[in-house]
Coordinates of N, CA and C in Angstrom, one line a residue:
Chain A
G29 N 293.0 100.5 95.9 CA 291.3 100.9 96.4 C 290.5 101.2 95.5
E30 N 289.3 101.4 95.7 CA 288.2 101.9 94.7 C 288.3 102.9 93.8
N31 N 288.0 102.9 92.6 CA 288.1 103.9 91.7 C 286.5 103.7 91.1
V32 N 285.8 105.0 91.1 CA 284.6 105.1 90.2 C 284.7 106.2 89.2
E33 N 284.6 105.7 88.0 CA 284.5 106.7 86.9 C 282.9 107.0 86.6
Q34 N 282.5 108.2 86.4 CA 281.4 108.6 85.8 C 281.1 109.5 84.4
H35 N 280.4 109.2 83.7 CA 280.0 110.2 82.4 C 278.3 110.1 82.0
P36 N 278.1 111.2 81.4 CA 279.0 112.4 81.1 C 279.1 113.3 82.4
S37 N 280.2 114.4 82.0 CA 280.4 115.3 82.7 C 279.0 116.2 83.0
T38 N 278.7 116.7 81.7 CA 277.4 117.5 81.6 C 276.3 116.9 81.0
L39 N 275.2 117.1 81.2 CA 274.1 116.5 80.3 C 273.0 117.4 80.2
S40 N 272.4 117.9 79.2 CA 271.6 119.1 79.0 C 270.4 118.5 78.2
V41 N 269.3 118.6 78.6 CA 267.9 117.5 78.1 C 266.9 118.7 78.1
Q42 N 265.8 118.3 77.4 CA 264.6 119.2 77.6 C 263.8 118.6 78.7
E43 N 262.8 119.6 79.1 CA 261.9 118.8 80.0 C 260.9 117.9 79.4
G44 N 260.9 116.7 80.4 CA 259.8 115.7 79.8 C 260.9 114.7 79.3
D45 N 262.2 115.1 78.7 CA 263.1 114.0 77.9 C 263.4 113.0 79.3
S46 N 264.1 112.0 78.9 CA 264.9 111.2 79.9 C 266.3 111.4 80.2
A47 N 267.0 111.1 81.1 CA 268.5 111.5 81.3 C 269.0 110.0 81.8
V48 N 270.1 109.7 81.5 CA 271.1 108.5 81.8 C 272.3 109.0 82.4
I49 N 272.8 108.5 83.2 CA 273.9 108.9 83.8 C 274.6 107.5 84.3
K50 N 275.9 107.4 83.6 CA 276.6 105.8 83.9 C 278.0 105.9 84.8
C51 N 278.0 104.8 85.5 CA 279.4 104.9 86.5 C 279.8 103.5 86.3
T52 N 281.2 103.5 86.2 CA 281.8 102.2 86.5 C 282.6 102.2 87.6
Y53 N 283.0 101.1 88.2 CA 283.7 100.8 89.4 C 284.9 100.1 89.3
S54 N 285.8 99.6 90.0 CA 286.9 98.9 89.9 C 287.0 97.8 90.7
D55 N 286.4 97.8 92.0 CA 286.7 97.0 93.0 C 285.5 95.9 93.0
S56 N 285.6 94.7 92.6 CA 284.7 93.7 92.5 C 284.0 93.5 94.1
A57 N 284.6 93.9 95.1 CA 284.2 93.6 96.3 C 282.9 94.7 96.8
S58 N 282.9 95.7 96.0 CA 281.9 96.8 96.3 C 280.4 96.3 95.9
N59 N 279.7 96.4 97.1 CA 278.3 96.0 97.1 C 277.3 97.1 97.5
Y60 N 277.5 98.3 97.4 CA 276.4 99.2 97.9 C 276.9 100.6 96.9
F61 N 275.6 100.8 96.4 CA 275.8 101.9 95.2 C 274.9 102.9 95.3
P62 N 275.1 104.0 95.8 CA 274.2 105.2 96.1 C 274.4 106.2 95.0
W63 N 273.3 107.1 94.9 CA 273.2 108.0 94.1 C 272.9 109.5 95.0
Y64 N 273.8 110.6 94.9 CA 273.5 111.7 95.5 C 273.1 112.7 94.3
K65 N 272.2 113.5 94.7 CA 271.8 114.8 94.1 C 272.4 115.9 95.0
Q66 N 273.1 116.6 94.1 CA 273.9 117.9 94.9 C 273.6 119.2 94.3
E67 N 272.6 120.2 95.1 CA 272.6 121.5 94.5 C 273.3 122.5 94.8
L68 N 273.6 123.6 94.2 CA 274.8 124.5 94.4 C 274.9 124.9 95.7
G69 N 276.0 124.6 96.5 CA 276.2 125.3 98.1 C 275.6 124.5 98.9
K70 N 274.9 123.2 98.4 CA 274.5 122.5 99.6 C 274.8 121.2 99.6
R71 N 274.2 120.4 100.5 CA 274.9 119.2 100.9 C 274.1 118.3 99.9
P72 N 275.0 117.0 99.6 CA 274.5 116.0 98.9 C 273.3 115.3 99.2
Q73 N 272.2 115.1 98.9 CA 271.1 114.5 99.4 C 270.9 112.9 98.4
L74 N 270.6 111.8 99.5 CA 270.6 110.5 98.6 C 269.1 110.5 97.9
I75 N 269.1 110.0 97.0 CA 268.0 109.9 96.0 C 267.7 108.6 95.6
I76 N 268.4 107.7 95.6 CA 268.4 106.2 95.5 C 269.4 105.3 95.5
D77 N 269.4 104.3 95.9 CA 270.7 103.4 96.1 C 270.4 102.0 95.7
I78 N 271.3 101.2 95.6 CA 271.1 99.6 95.0 C 272.1 99.1 95.8
R79 N 272.0 97.9 96.0 CA 272.8 96.7 96.7 C 273.1 95.7 95.6
S80 N 274.1 94.7 95.7 CA 274.5 94.1 94.8 C 273.7 92.8 94.6
N81 N 272.7 92.9 95.8 CA 272.0 91.4 95.5 C 270.6 91.7 94.4
V82 N 270.7 92.7 94.0 CA 269.5 93.2 92.8 C 270.1 93.7 91.7
G83 N 269.4 93.6 90.6 CA 269.8 94.3 89.5 C 269.3 95.6 88.9
E84 N 267.9 96.0 89.6 CA 267.3 97.1 89.1 C 266.5 97.6 90.5
K85 N 266.3 99.1 90.8 CA 265.5 99.5 91.6 C 264.8 100.7 91.0
K86 N 263.5 100.8 91.3 CA 263.0 102.1 91.0 C 262.3 102.8 92.1
D87 N 262.2 104.3 91.8 CA 261.5 104.9 93.0 C 261.0 106.1 92.0
Q88 N 259.7 105.9 91.5 CA 258.7 106.9 90.9 C 259.6 107.1 89.7
R89 N 259.9 108.5 89.4 CA 260.6 108.6 88.2 C 262.2 108.4 88.1
I90 N 262.9 107.7 89.0 CA 264.0 107.4 89.0 C 264.5 106.0 89.5
A91 N 265.3 105.3 88.5 CA 265.6 104.1 88.5 C 267.2 103.9 88.7
V92 N 267.7 103.0 89.2 CA 269.2 102.4 89.1 C 269.1 101.0 88.6
T93 N 270.2 100.9 87.7 CA 270.4 99.2 87.3 C 271.9 99.1 87.4
L94 N 272.0 97.7 87.9 CA 273.4 97.6 88.3 C 273.6 96.3 87.4
N95 N 275.0 96.3 87.0 CA 275.6 94.8 86.0 C 276.8 94.7 86.8
K96 N 276.8 93.9 87.8 CA 277.8 93.5 88.6 C 279.2 92.8 87.7
T97 N 278.7 92.1 86.7 CA 279.5 91.3 85.7 C 280.4 92.4 85.2
A98 N 279.9 93.3 84.6 CA 280.5 94.5 84.0 C 281.0 95.8 84.9
K99 N 280.8 95.4 86.1 CA 281.0 96.3 87.1 C 280.5 98.0 86.8
H100 N 279.4 98.1 86.2 CA 278.7 99.3 85.9 C 277.4 99.4 86.3
F101 N 276.9 100.7 86.7 CA 275.6 101.0 87.2 C 275.3 102.4 86.5
S102 N 273.9 102.4 86.6 CA 273.3 103.5 85.7 C 272.3 104.1 86.5
L103 N 272.1 105.5 86.6 CA 270.9 106.2 86.7 C 270.2 106.6 85.8
H104 N 268.7 106.6 85.7 CA 267.8 106.7 84.9 C 266.7 107.7 85.5
I105 N 266.6 108.9 84.9 CA 265.2 109.9 85.4 C 264.5 110.1 84.3
T106 N 263.2 109.6 84.2 CA 262.4 110.0 83.3 C 261.6 111.3 83.5
E107 N 260.9 111.7 82.5 CA 260.2 112.7 82.4 C 260.5 113.9 83.4
T108 N 261.9 114.4 82.9 CA 262.7 115.2 83.5 C 262.2 116.6 83.6
Q109 N 262.3 117.3 85.1 CA 261.8 118.4 85.4 C 262.9 119.5 85.3
P110 N 262.5 121.0 85.2 CA 263.6 121.8 85.6 C 264.2 121.6 86.7
E111 N 263.4 121.3 88.0 CA 264.0 121.2 89.4 C 264.9 119.7 89.6
D112 N 264.9 119.1 88.5 CA 265.8 118.0 88.6 C 267.5 118.5 88.2
S113 N 267.4 119.7 87.7 CA 268.9 120.3 87.3 C 269.7 120.4 88.8
A114 N 271.1 119.8 88.8 CA 271.9 119.5 89.9 C 273.0 119.0 89.4
V115 N 273.9 118.6 90.2 CA 274.9 117.7 90.0 C 274.5 116.3 90.7
Y116 N 274.7 115.3 90.0 CA 274.5 114.1 90.6 C 275.8 113.2 90.5
F117 N 276.0 112.6 91.6 CA 277.2 111.9 92.1 C 276.8 110.3 92.1
C118 N 277.5 109.7 91.6 CA 277.1 107.9 91.9 C 278.7 107.9 92.9
A119 N 278.4 106.6 93.6 CA 279.4 106.3 94.6 C 279.4 104.6 95.0
A120 N 280.3 104.4 95.3 CA 280.5 102.8 95.8 C 281.1 102.6 96.8
S121 N 280.7 101.4 97.6 CA 281.4 101.0 98.8 C 281.3 99.5 99.1
D122 N 282.0 98.8 99.9 CA 281.9 97.6 100.3 C 281.4 97.7 102.0
V123 N 280.2 97.1 102.2 CA 279.3 97.6 103.4 C 279.9 96.0 104.5
N124 N 280.8 95.5 104.0 CA 281.0 94.2 104.6 C 282.5 94.0 105.4
T125 N 283.1 95.3 104.9 CA 284.4 95.3 105.4 C 284.9 96.7 106.0
G126 N 285.6 96.6 106.9 CA 286.2 98.1 107.2 C 285.1 99.2 107.7
F127 N 285.6 100.4 107.0 CA 284.6 101.6 107.9 C 283.4 101.8 106.6
Q128 N 283.4 100.8 105.5 CA 282.3 100.9 104.7 C 282.9 102.5 103.8
K129 N 283.8 103.0 103.7 CA 284.3 104.2 102.9 C 283.4 104.2 101.4
L130 N 283.0 105.7 101.4 CA 282.2 105.8 100.0 C 283.2 106.5 99.3
V131 N 283.3 106.0 98.0 CA 284.3 106.7 96.9 C 283.4 107.0 95.8
F132 N 283.6 108.2 95.7 CA 282.4 109.2 94.8 C 283.0 109.3 93.4
G133 N 281.7 109.2 92.3 CA 282.4 109.5 91.0 C 282.7 111.1 90.9
T134 N 283.0 111.3 89.6 CA 283.4 112.8 89.3 C 282.3 113.9 89.2
G135 N 280.8 113.1 89.1 CA 279.9 114.2 89.0 C 279.4 114.5 87.6
T136 N 278.2 114.6 87.5 CA 277.5 114.9 86.4 C 276.4 116.1 86.8
R137 N 276.9 117.3 85.8 CA 276.1 118.2 85.8 C 274.7 118.1 84.8
L138 N 273.5 117.9 85.3 CA 272.4 117.8 84.7 C 271.6 119.4 84.5
L139 N 271.3 119.6 83.4 CA 270.5 120.9 83.1 C 269.4 120.4 82.3
V140 N 268.2 120.9 82.9 CA 266.8 120.6 82.1 C 266.3 121.7 82.0
S141 N 266.2 122.1 80.6 CA 265.7 122.9 80.1 C 263.9 123.1 80.0
P142 N 263.3 124.2 80.4 CA 261.9 124.1 80.1 C 261.4 124.3 78.8
Chain B
G23 N 264.7 110.4 107.5 CA 266.3 109.9 107.6 C 266.9 110.8 108.5
A24 N 268.1 110.2 109.0 CA 269.2 110.7 109.9 C 269.4 112.2 109.9
V25 N 269.7 112.9 110.7 CA 270.1 114.1 110.8 C 271.6 114.3 111.1
V26 N 272.4 115.0 110.6 CA 273.8 115.6 110.5 C 273.9 117.0 110.5
S27 N 274.2 117.5 111.3 CA 274.2 119.1 111.5 C 275.8 119.3 111.4
Q28 N 276.2 120.6 110.8 CA 277.6 121.0 110.8 C 277.7 122.3 111.0
H29 N 278.8 123.0 111.6 CA 278.8 124.5 112.2 C 280.2 124.6 112.1
P30 N 280.7 125.9 111.7 CA 279.7 127.0 111.1 C 279.6 126.7 109.4
S31 N 278.7 127.3 109.0 CA 278.3 127.0 107.7 C 279.4 127.6 107.0
R32 N 279.9 128.9 107.4 CA 280.6 129.7 106.6 C 281.7 130.2 107.3
V33 N 282.8 130.3 107.1 CA 283.9 131.1 107.9 C 285.0 131.4 106.8
I34 N 285.4 132.6 107.3 CA 286.5 133.6 106.8 C 287.5 133.8 107.9
C35 N 288.9 133.6 107.5 CA 289.9 133.6 108.1 C 291.2 134.1 107.6
K36 N 292.0 134.3 108.7 CA 293.2 134.9 108.0 C 294.4 134.0 107.8
S37 N 295.2 133.9 107.0 CA 296.1 132.9 107.0 C 296.9 132.9 107.9
G38 N 296.9 131.6 108.5 CA 298.0 131.3 109.7 C 297.2 130.8 110.7
T39 N 295.9 131.3 110.9 CA 295.0 130.9 111.9 C 294.4 129.4 111.8
S40 N 293.9 129.0 113.1 CA 293.5 127.7 113.1 C 291.8 127.8 113.0
V41 N 291.2 127.2 112.3 CA 289.6 126.9 112.0 C 289.3 125.6 112.6
K42 N 288.1 125.6 113.6 CA 287.5 124.3 113.9 C 286.0 124.2 113.3
I43 N 285.5 122.9 112.9 CA 284.4 122.7 112.4 C 283.9 121.6 112.9
E44 N 282.5 121.8 113.3 CA 281.8 120.7 114.1 C 281.0 119.7 113.5
C45 N 280.8 118.6 113.7 CA 280.0 117.7 113.0 C 279.0 116.9 113.9
R46 N 277.9 117.1 114.0 CA 276.9 116.3 115.2 C 276.0 115.4 114.5
S47 N 275.6 114.4 114.9 CA 274.6 113.5 114.7 C 273.6 113.9 115.5
L48 N 272.3 114.2 115.2 CA 271.5 115.1 116.0 C 270.5 114.0 116.7
D49 N 270.1 112.8 115.7 CA 269.1 111.9 116.3 C 269.8 110.4 116.2
F50 N 271.0 110.1 116.0 CA 271.5 109.0 116.4 C 273.2 109.1 116.9
Q51 N 273.6 107.6 117.0 CA 274.7 107.6 117.3 C 275.7 107.3 116.3
A52 N 276.6 107.9 116.1 CA 277.6 107.6 115.2 C 278.9 107.1 115.4
T53 N 279.5 106.0 115.4 CA 280.8 105.6 115.9 C 281.9 106.0 114.8
T54 N 281.2 106.2 113.5 CA 282.4 106.6 112.4 C 281.7 107.7 111.9
M55 N 282.4 108.8 111.4 CA 282.0 109.8 110.6 C 283.0 110.2 109.6
F56 N 282.8 110.6 108.4 CA 283.5 110.7 107.4 C 283.8 112.4 107.1
W57 N 285.0 112.8 107.0 CA 284.9 114.3 106.5 C 285.5 114.3 104.8
Y58 N 284.8 115.0 103.9 CA 285.3 115.3 102.7 C 285.4 116.3 102.5
R59 N 286.2 116.8 101.2 CA 286.5 118.1 101.0 C 286.4 118.0 99.7
Q60 N 285.5 119.5 99.1 CA 285.3 119.6 97.7 C 285.5 120.9 97.4
F61 N 286.2 121.0 95.9 CA 286.7 122.1 95.4 C 285.6 122.5 94.5
P62 N 285.5 123.7 94.1 CA 284.4 124.4 93.2 C 284.4 123.1 92.0
K63 N 283.0 122.6 91.5 CA 283.0 122.1 90.4 C 283.8 120.7 90.5
Q64 N 283.9 120.3 91.6 CA 284.4 118.7 91.8 C 284.0 118.0 92.8
S65 N 284.4 116.7 92.4 CA 283.6 115.6 93.6 C 284.2 115.8 95.0
L66 N 283.6 114.9 95.5 CA 283.8 114.9 97.2 C 285.0 113.8 97.2
M67 N 286.0 114.4 97.9 CA 287.3 113.6 98.0 C 287.4 113.2 99.6
L68 N 287.3 112.1 99.8 CA 287.5 111.6 101.4 C 288.8 111.9 102.0
M69 N 288.9 112.9 102.9 CA 289.8 113.1 103.7 C 290.2 112.2 104.8
A70 N 289.5 111.8 105.6 CA 289.7 111.1 106.7 C 288.1 110.3 107.0
T71 N 288.7 109.0 108.1 CA 287.7 108.7 108.8 C 287.9 108.7 110.2
S72 N 286.7 109.3 110.8 CA 287.1 109.6 112.3 C 286.1 108.4 113.0
N73 N 287.0 108.0 114.1 CA 286.3 107.0 114.9 C 286.3 107.4 116.4
E74 N 285.0 107.0 116.8 CA 284.7 107.6 118.4 C 285.9 106.7 119.3
G75 N 286.7 107.7 119.9 CA 287.5 107.2 121.1 C 288.8 106.5 120.4
S76 N 288.9 106.8 119.0 CA 290.3 106.4 118.7 C 291.0 107.3 117.3
K77 N 291.9 107.3 116.9 CA 292.8 108.0 116.1 C 291.8 108.0 114.7
A78 N 291.8 108.9 114.1 CA 291.2 109.1 112.6 C 292.1 108.4 111.7
T79 N 291.7 107.8 110.6 CA 292.6 107.3 109.8 C 292.4 108.2 108.4
Y80 N 293.4 108.7 108.2 CA 293.6 109.5 107.1 C 293.7 108.9 105.4
E81 N 293.6 109.6 104.8 CA 293.3 109.2 103.2 C 294.6 109.5 102.9
Q82 N 295.4 108.7 101.8 CA 296.8 109.2 101.2 C 296.8 110.7 100.9
G83 N 297.8 111.5 101.2 CA 298.1 112.6 100.8 C 297.5 113.6 101.7
V84 N 296.7 113.3 102.6 CA 296.1 114.3 103.6 C 297.0 114.4 104.8
E85 N 297.3 115.6 105.2 CA 298.6 115.9 106.3 C 297.7 115.7 107.5
K86 N 298.0 114.7 108.4 CA 297.3 114.4 109.8 C 297.5 115.7 110.4
D87 N 298.8 116.1 110.4 CA 299.1 117.4 111.4 C 298.8 118.6 111.1
K88 N 298.0 118.8 109.8 CA 297.4 119.9 109.4 C 295.7 119.9 109.7
F89 N 295.1 118.9 109.4 CA 293.9 118.4 109.6 C 293.5 117.5 110.7
L90 N 293.5 118.5 112.0 CA 293.0 117.4 112.9 C 291.7 117.1 113.4
I91 N 291.6 115.5 113.5 CA 290.3 115.4 113.8 C 290.0 114.7 115.0
N92 N 288.8 115.1 115.7 CA 288.7 114.4 117.0 C 287.2 114.0 117.1
H93 N 287.2 112.9 117.4 CA 285.6 112.5 117.6 C 285.5 111.8 119.1
A94 N 285.0 112.9 120.0 CA 285.2 112.7 121.2 C 284.1 111.8 121.8
S95 N 283.0 112.0 120.9 CA 281.8 111.2 121.8 C 280.9 110.6 120.4
L96 N 280.0 109.9 120.8 CA 279.2 109.3 119.8 C 278.2 110.2 118.7
T97 N 278.2 111.5 119.1 CA 277.6 112.3 118.1 C 278.5 113.7 117.7
L98 N 279.6 113.5 118.2 CA 280.0 114.8 117.5 C 281.7 114.4 117.2
S99 N 282.3 115.0 116.2 CA 283.4 114.7 115.5 C 283.9 116.2 115.1
T100 N 285.1 116.8 115.5 CA 285.3 117.8 114.9 C 286.6 117.8 113.9
L101 N 286.7 118.8 113.1 CA 287.9 118.9 112.3 C 288.5 120.4 112.3
T102 N 289.6 120.3 112.4 CA 290.3 121.6 112.9 C 291.5 121.9 111.7
V103 N 291.2 122.7 111.1 CA 292.3 123.2 110.1 C 293.2 124.0 110.6
T104 N 294.8 123.4 110.8 CA 295.5 124.5 111.6 C 296.3 125.1 110.5
S105 N 296.9 126.4 111.0 CA 297.6 127.1 110.2 C 297.2 127.4 108.9
A106 N 295.9 127.7 108.5 CA 295.5 127.7 107.2 C 295.9 128.5 106.4
H107 N 296.2 128.2 105.0 CA 296.4 129.0 103.9 C 295.4 129.1 102.9
P108 N 295.5 129.9 101.9 CA 294.5 130.2 101.0 C 294.2 128.9 100.4
E109 N 295.2 128.0 99.9 CA 294.9 126.8 99.2 C 294.2 125.9 100.1
D110 N 293.9 126.1 101.2 CA 293.0 125.2 102.2 C 291.6 125.7 102.1
S111 N 291.3 127.0 101.3 CA 289.8 127.4 101.2 C 289.1 126.3 100.3
S112 N 288.0 125.8 100.9 CA 287.3 124.9 100.1 C 286.0 124.4 100.9
F113 N 285.1 123.7 100.5 CA 283.9 123.2 101.1 C 284.3 121.9 101.8
Y114 N 283.9 122.1 103.2 CA 284.3 120.7 104.0 C 283.0 120.2 104.3
I115 N 282.7 118.8 104.1 CA 281.4 117.9 104.5 C 281.8 117.1 105.1
C116 N 280.8 116.7 106.6 CA 280.9 115.7 107.0 C 280.2 114.9 106.7
S117 N 280.1 113.6 107.0 CA 278.9 112.6 106.8 C 278.8 111.6 108.0
A118 N 277.9 111.0 108.3 CA 277.9 109.7 109.1 C 276.8 108.6 108.9
R119 N 277.2 107.5 109.2 CA 276.2 106.3 108.9 C 275.4 106.1 110.2
A120 N 273.9 106.0 109.7 CA 273.1 105.4 110.6 C 273.1 104.0 111.0
R121 N 271.6 103.6 110.8 CA 271.8 102.1 111.2 C 271.9 101.1 110.0
T122 N 271.4 101.8 108.7 CA 271.6 101.0 107.5 C 273.0 100.6 107.1
P123 N 273.7 99.6 106.8 CA 274.9 99.5 106.3 C 275.1 100.6 105.1
G124 N 275.9 101.1 104.9 CA 276.4 101.8 103.6 C 275.7 103.1 103.6
E125 N 274.3 103.2 104.2 CA 273.7 104.6 103.9 C 274.6 105.8 104.6
L126 N 274.9 107.0 103.9 CA 275.6 108.1 104.6 C 274.8 109.2 104.6
F127 N 274.5 109.7 105.7 CA 273.9 111.3 105.8 C 275.0 112.4 105.8
F128 N 274.6 113.7 105.1 CA 275.9 114.5 104.9 C 275.3 115.7 105.9
G129 N 276.3 116.4 106.6 CA 276.2 117.6 107.1 C 275.8 118.6 106.0
E130 N 275.4 119.9 106.2 CA 275.3 121.0 105.4 C 276.5 121.6 104.8
G131 N 277.7 121.0 105.3 CA 278.9 121.7 104.8 C 279.7 123.0 105.5
S132 N 280.6 122.8 105.4 CA 281.4 124.5 105.7 C 282.2 125.3 104.7
R133 N 281.9 126.4 104.4 CA 282.7 126.9 103.2 C 283.9 127.6 104.0
L134 N 285.1 127.3 103.8 CA 286.0 127.7 104.5 C 286.7 128.8 103.1
T135 N 286.9 130.2 103.8 CA 287.9 131.0 102.9 C 288.8 131.4 103.9
V136 N 290.2 131.2 103.2 CA 291.4 131.8 103.9 C 291.7 133.2 103.0
L137 N 292.2 134.2 103.9 CA 292.4 135.3 103.0 C 294.1 135.4 103.4

C-alpha cells in the first residue's frame, strides 16, 4: 500500500519568511496530492491540492509542486503570518481505483513568530 | 465546500461502555465515508472505509468487532466503539467525498475520553 513520508516534523520561521514542507510517496499509481492545515483540536482543512497531470499549482501565498518521477511533492508558503501557525499534513491517493483512500503524512508543526 | 458534521464533539465514558459517533454529510450524498483516528501530536490513521448499504472495509490491525461501522443512508455513517477502554481514548474524525474525485471534507471530530 501507499506510504507517505513528511519532513520536517517541526518548522519555526519568522513572520515574512518562506516555509517549505516536503513529502515523498511510494505508490506510483497515486495521482492526487492534497495538503491539509489542522489547528489544535479542530478538523483538517484542505488548503491546496494538485493532481498528477500538472507540476505546479499556486493560490495566493501557497504553492505546491509535484515531481512524479522522483515521487515527491512540496508545499511552499511565502510571506508567512502568525495565523499560518498550525500542523500541516500532506496526503496521497489514487482517484482512479477503489475507494480513493487518502494516506496521510506524519505532519509538520509550523510555528511563525511575529 | 461541502459540509460534514460530526456528533458528539466530546464524550467521556466509563470503561466497558459503548459510545456511538455520528457523521453526516449535510449538503451532499456520500456513498463512501472514511473514519480516521488521531492520537495527540500524531497523524490521521485510517481505520475503515464506510460504504452505504454494505459492510465496512477495515484497515489492517483495526478490530471490526470493536469498532462497529454502519452506513445506513447516503448521508449518515456511525462509528460505535464497543466496550471502550482507556487506550481507546482518541480523536475520531470522519470524512466524506463530494463530487470532485479525491477531495475529502472532514467532520469536526469527536474527542473520546474513557475513564
